[in-house]
Amino acid sequence: QKEVEQNSGPLSVPEGAIASLNCTYSDRGSQSFFWYRQYSGKSPELIMSIYSNGDKEDGRFTAQLNKASQYVSLLIRDSQPSDSATYLCAVDTGRRALTFGSGTRLQVQP
Amino acid sequence: DADVTQTPRNRITKTGKRIMLECSQTKGHDRMYWYRQDPGLGLRLIYYSFDVKDINKGEISDGYSVSRQAQAKFSLSLESAIPNQTALYFCATSDQTGKVTDTQYFGPGTRLTVL
């Protein structure tokens, strides 16, 4: 079992819809969780970080964390074609560095 | 100017050659990391350093070595490059804020091709 798992996609949604991206992790001791967006050939850029159970909202983005079920999700409201990218989930598994999932590719159709 | 820079941005080399990838940062962060990215495999950690005297192996350190010359500089070396080291390499930095791993900031990447 991978430490951080994501569906590779592609996840295709129409413009204006809600995109829901999911990530599960195996280490119950994980304390910090991050969502990065990566455009093709570019470096990852931070979208959201979340440390506590529940929801955290930032503009069109909402991160949701459920430590009991060991999953973290990212919701993108009013999806735009510019949101088309690969979204990487990253988890602090307690080994002093982040562990990344393989990413979910999102396609927003105009 | 970019906070995290990597040189070179692209490099083509031959099997058996020694190559060094360099990373510099102006963010003042103590922690620096080297990752490689292959299609479908996400980011995999090669080495990380929490200060000049604290260097640690990541999950895929075989075939690589690193040098932390200063707080701001962290170099990755391939002593004898092989074709399966062809990948996109990223340097990242983060600040030290207690026990919780903080946000990592990435450089622009180096695309390395080993023929």
GROMACS .gro file of C-alpha atoms in nm:
model
  225
    1GLN     CA    1   0.000   0.000   0.000
    2LYS     CA    2   0.133   0.341  -0.096
    3GLU     CA    3   0.169   0.589   0.187
    4VAL     CA    4  -0.027   0.856   0.001
    5GLU     CA    5  -0.275   0.753  -0.266
    6GLN     CA    6  -0.458   0.954  -0.527
    7ASN     CA    7  -0.664   0.857  -0.827
    8SER     CA    8  -0.452   0.948  -1.130
    9GLY     CA    9  -0.752   1.061  -1.335
   10PRO     CA   10  -0.807   1.240  -1.554
   11LEU     CA   11  -1.100   1.390  -1.370
   12SER     CA   12  -1.306   1.580  -1.621
   13VAL     CA   13  -1.560   1.844  -1.511
   14PRO     CA   14  -1.749   2.112  -1.703
   15GLU     CA   15  -1.667   2.476  -1.651
   16GLY     CA   16  -1.851   2.616  -1.349
   17ALA     CA   17  -1.891   2.279  -1.179
   18ILE     CA   18  -1.739   2.160  -0.851
   19ALA     CA   19  -1.427   1.946  -0.882
   20SER     CA   20  -1.364   1.704  -0.598
   21LEU     CA   21  -1.015   1.560  -0.552
   22ASN     CA   22  -0.943   1.293  -0.294
   23CYS     CA   23  -0.637   1.161  -0.116
   24THR     CA   24  -0.590   0.885   0.139
   25TYR     CA   25  -0.289   0.825   0.358
   26SER     CA   26  -0.171   0.529   0.561
   27ASP     CA   27   0.015   0.679   0.858
   28ARG     CA   28  -0.225   0.769   1.141
   29GLY     CA   29   0.044   0.986   1.299
   30SER     CA   30   0.045   1.230   1.007
   31GLN     CA   31  -0.001   1.587   1.123
   32SER     CA   32   0.010   1.822   0.827
   33PHE     CA   33  -0.146   1.800   0.485
   34PHE     CA   34  -0.097   2.002   0.169
   35TRP     CA   35  -0.247   2.039  -0.175
   36TYR     CA   36  -0.018   2.155  -0.456
   37ARG     CA   37  -0.113   2.242  -0.812
   38GLN     CA   38   0.128   2.162  -1.092
   39TYR     CA   39   0.094   2.274  -1.451
   40SER     CA   40   0.264   2.059  -1.711
   41GLY     CA   41   0.641   2.111  -1.704
   42LYS     CA   42   0.620   2.358  -1.416
   43SER     CA   43   0.699   2.336  -1.047
   44PRO     CA   44   0.436   2.256  -0.784
   45GLU     CA   45   0.275   2.555  -0.615
   46LEU     CA   46   0.091   2.546  -0.284
   47ILE     CA   47  -0.288   2.572  -0.295
   48MET     CA   48  -0.389   2.485   0.058
   49SER     CA   49  -0.251   2.349   0.383
   50ILE     CA   50  -0.461   2.194   0.658
   51TYR     CA   51  -0.368   2.067   1.001
   52SER     CA   52  -0.696   2.010   1.189
   53ASN     CA   53  -1.003   1.800   1.121
   54GLY     CA   54  -1.277   1.978   0.934
   55ASP     CA   55  -1.294   2.223   0.648
   56LYS     CA   56  -1.069   2.509   0.552
   57GLU     CA   57  -1.180   2.751   0.285
   58ASP     CA   58  -0.975   2.988   0.072
   59GLY     CA   59  -1.160   3.154  -0.212
   60ARG     CA   60  -1.288   2.887  -0.450
   61PHE     CA   61  -1.087   2.617  -0.275
   62THR     CA   62  -1.191   2.411   0.027
   63ALA     CA   63  -0.970   2.150   0.190
   64GLN     CA   64  -1.135   1.884   0.404
   65LEU     CA   65  -0.951   1.665   0.654
   66ASN     CA   66  -1.082   1.356   0.829
   67LYS     CA   67  -0.807   1.199   1.038
   68ALA     CA   68  -1.026   0.915   1.164
   69SER     CA   69  -1.085   0.799   0.808
   70GLN     CA   70  -0.739   0.906   0.694
   71TYR     CA   71  -0.842   1.112   0.397
   72VAL     CA   72  -0.802   1.466   0.281
   73SER     CA   73  -0.991   1.621  -0.006
   74LEU     CA   74  -0.985   1.938  -0.213
   75LEU     CA   75  -1.298   2.096  -0.355
   76ILE     CA   76  -1.274   2.352  -0.632
   77ARG     CA   77  -1.593   2.551  -0.681
   78ASP     CA   78  -1.683   2.725  -1.006
   79SER     CA   79  -1.408   2.536  -1.188
   80GLN     CA   80  -1.232   2.727  -1.465
   81PRO     CA   81  -1.029   2.600  -1.761
   82SER     CA   82  -0.725   2.758  -1.592
   83ASP     CA   83  -0.772   2.508  -1.308
   84SER     CA   84  -0.676   2.227  -1.546
   85ALA     CA   85  -0.358   2.087  -1.394
   86THR     CA   86  -0.229   1.800  -1.184
   87TYR     CA   87  -0.309   1.827  -0.814
   88LEU     CA   88  -0.063   1.672  -0.572
   89CYS     CA   89  -0.154   1.571  -0.220
   90ALA     CA   90   0.136   1.583   0.029
   91VAL     CA   91   0.145   1.450   0.383
   92ASP     CA   92   0.386   1.487   0.670
   93THR     CA   93   0.425   1.122   0.771
   94GLY     CA   94   0.650   1.209   1.062
   95ARG     CA   95   0.974   1.137   0.883
   96ARG     CA   96   1.081   1.501   0.875
   97ALA     CA   97   0.985   1.546   0.511
   98LEU     CA   98   0.669   1.539   0.303
   99THR     CA   99   0.546   1.234   0.115
  100PHE     CA  100   0.366   1.311  -0.210
  101GLY     CA  101   0.094   1.123  -0.388
  102SER     CA  102   0.130   1.065  -0.760
  103GLY     CA  103  -0.126   1.334  -0.839
  104THR     CA  104  -0.469   1.364  -0.999
  105ARG     CA  105  -0.498   1.526  -1.338
  106LEU     CA  106  -0.796   1.762  -1.360
  107GLN     CA  107  -0.945   1.872  -1.690
  108VAL     CA  108  -1.203   2.151  -1.690
  109GLN     CA  109  -1.400   2.153  -2.011
  110PRO     CA  110  -1.508   2.496  -2.146
  111ASP     CA  111   1.409   3.753  -0.863
  112ALA     CA  112   1.295   3.400  -0.788
  113ASP     CA  113   1.329   3.285  -0.427
  114VAL     CA  114   1.450   2.936  -0.525
  115THR     CA  115   1.670   2.899  -0.831
  116GLN     CA  116   1.807   2.591  -1.000
  117THR     CA  117   2.088   2.558  -1.250
  118PRO     CA  118   2.100   2.432  -1.514
  119ARG     CA  119   1.736   2.432  -1.626
  120ASN     CA  120   1.800   2.170  -1.891
  121ARG     CA  121   2.086   1.929  -1.931
  122ILE     CA  122   2.163   1.646  -2.170
  123THR     CA  123   2.448   1.419  -2.074
  124LYS     CA  124   2.586   1.077  -2.154
  125THR     CA  125   2.592   0.758  -1.952
  126GLY     CA  126   2.882   0.751  -1.709
  127LYS     CA  127   2.931   1.125  -1.686
  128ARG     CA  128   2.938   1.309  -1.356
  129ILE     CA  129   2.687   1.588  -1.328
  130MET     CA  130   2.595   1.842  -1.063
  131LEU     CA  131   2.265   2.020  -1.021
  132GLU     CA  132   2.268   2.333  -0.809
  133CYS     CA  133   2.004   2.498  -0.599
  134SER     CA  134   2.015   2.840  -0.432
  135GLN     CA  135   1.754   3.013  -0.220
  136THR     CA  136   1.705   3.363  -0.086
  137LYS     CA  137   1.412   3.275   0.143
  138GLY     CA  138   1.635   3.230   0.445
  139HIS     CA  139   1.500   2.881   0.507
  140ASP     CA  140   1.700   2.622   0.694
  141ARG     CA  141   1.550   2.316   0.526
  142MET     CA  142   1.625   2.214   0.169
  143TYR     CA  143   1.518   1.912  -0.036
  144TRP     CA  144   1.586   1.739  -0.364
  145TYR     CA  145   1.309   1.550  -0.545
  146ARG     CA  146   1.282   1.378  -0.878
  147GLN     CA  147   0.962   1.349  -1.075
  148ASP     CA  148   0.883   1.081  -1.328
  149PRO     CA  149   0.557   1.055  -1.523
  150GLY     CA  150   0.290   0.884  -1.314
  151LEU     CA  151   0.512   0.855  -1.007
  152GLY     CA  152   0.474   1.192  -0.846
  153LEU     CA  153   0.757   1.349  -0.650
  154ARG     CA  154   1.005   1.120  -0.482
  155LEU     CA  155   1.247   1.245  -0.219
  156ILE     CA  156   1.618   1.194  -0.291
  157TYR     CA  157   1.790   1.382  -0.006
  158TYR     CA  158   1.701   1.647   0.245
  159SER     CA  159   1.895   1.876   0.476
  160PHE     CA  160   1.774   2.058   0.785
  161ASP     CA  161   2.092   2.260   0.822
  162VAL     CA  162   2.450   2.256   0.692
  163LYS     CA  163   2.548   1.967   0.918
  164ASP     CA  164   2.224   1.768   0.896
  165ILE     CA  165   2.187   1.573   0.570
  166ASN     CA  166   1.955   1.275   0.532
  167LYS     CA  167   1.877   1.019   0.267
  168GLY     CA  168   1.533   1.007   0.117
  169GLU     CA  169   1.353   0.712  -0.038
  170ILE     CA  170   1.563   0.699  -0.357
  171SER     CA  171   1.917   0.815  -0.267
  172ASP     CA  172   2.111   0.537  -0.445
  173GLY     CA  173   2.323   0.681  -0.725
  174TYR     CA  174   2.303   1.034  -0.588
  175SER     CA  175   2.503   1.245  -0.343
  176VAL     CA  176   2.452   1.594  -0.205
  177SER     CA  177   2.647   1.882  -0.060
  178ARG     CA  178   2.510   2.163   0.159
  179GLN     CA  179   2.771   2.430   0.102
  180ALA     CA  180   2.585   2.698   0.297
  181GLN     CA  181   2.240   2.765   0.433
  182ALA     CA  182   2.140   2.896   0.092
  183LYS     CA  183   2.299   2.633  -0.132
  184PHE     CA  184   2.226   2.264  -0.178
  185SER     CA  185   2.378   2.067  -0.466
  186LEU     CA  186   2.283   1.728  -0.605
  187SER     CA  187   2.541   1.513  -0.783
  188LEU     CA  188   2.511   1.211  -1.004
  189GLU     CA  189   2.854   1.049  -0.986
  190SER     CA  190   2.802   0.826  -1.289
  191ALA     CA  191   2.480   0.909  -1.469
  192ILE     CA  192   2.263   0.630  -1.609
  193PRO     CA  193   1.961   0.653  -1.843
  194ASN     CA  194   1.703   0.573  -1.574
  195GLN     CA  195   1.807   0.892  -1.396
  196THR     CA  196   1.643   1.084  -1.677
  197ALA     CA  197   1.378   1.288  -1.497
  198LEU     CA  198   1.264   1.630  -1.384
  199TYR     CA  199   1.450   1.734  -1.068
  200PHE     CA  200   1.314   1.982  -0.818
  201CYS     CA  201   1.477   2.159  -0.528
  202ALA     CA  202   1.253   2.280  -0.246
  203THR     CA  203   1.292   2.475   0.076
  204SER     CA  204   1.089   2.512   0.392
  205ASP     CA  205   1.112   2.702   0.716
  206GLN     CA  206   1.155   2.536   1.053
  207THR     CA  207   0.847   2.578   1.269
  208GLY     CA  208   0.861   2.320   1.542
  209LYS     CA  209   0.773   1.958   1.487
  210VAL     CA  210   0.521   2.001   1.211
  211THR     CA  211   0.656   1.999   0.857
  212ASP     CA  212   0.596   2.337   0.704
  213THR     CA  213   0.505   2.437   0.352
  214GLN     CA  214   0.766   2.356   0.091
  215TYR     CA  215   0.850   2.604  -0.185
  216PHE     CA  216   0.981   2.465  -0.510
  217GLY     CA  217   1.237   2.582  -0.760
  218PRO     CA  218   1.160   2.582  -1.134
  219GLY     CA  219   1.310   2.239  -1.193
  220THR     CA  220   1.594   2.090  -1.397
  221ARG     CA  221   1.510   1.861  -1.684
  222LEU     CA  222   1.788   1.603  -1.707
  223THR     CA  223   1.831   1.360  -1.995
  224VAL     CA  224   2.089   1.084  -1.978
  225LEU     CA  225   2.163   0.923  -2.313
   0.00000   0.00000   0.00000
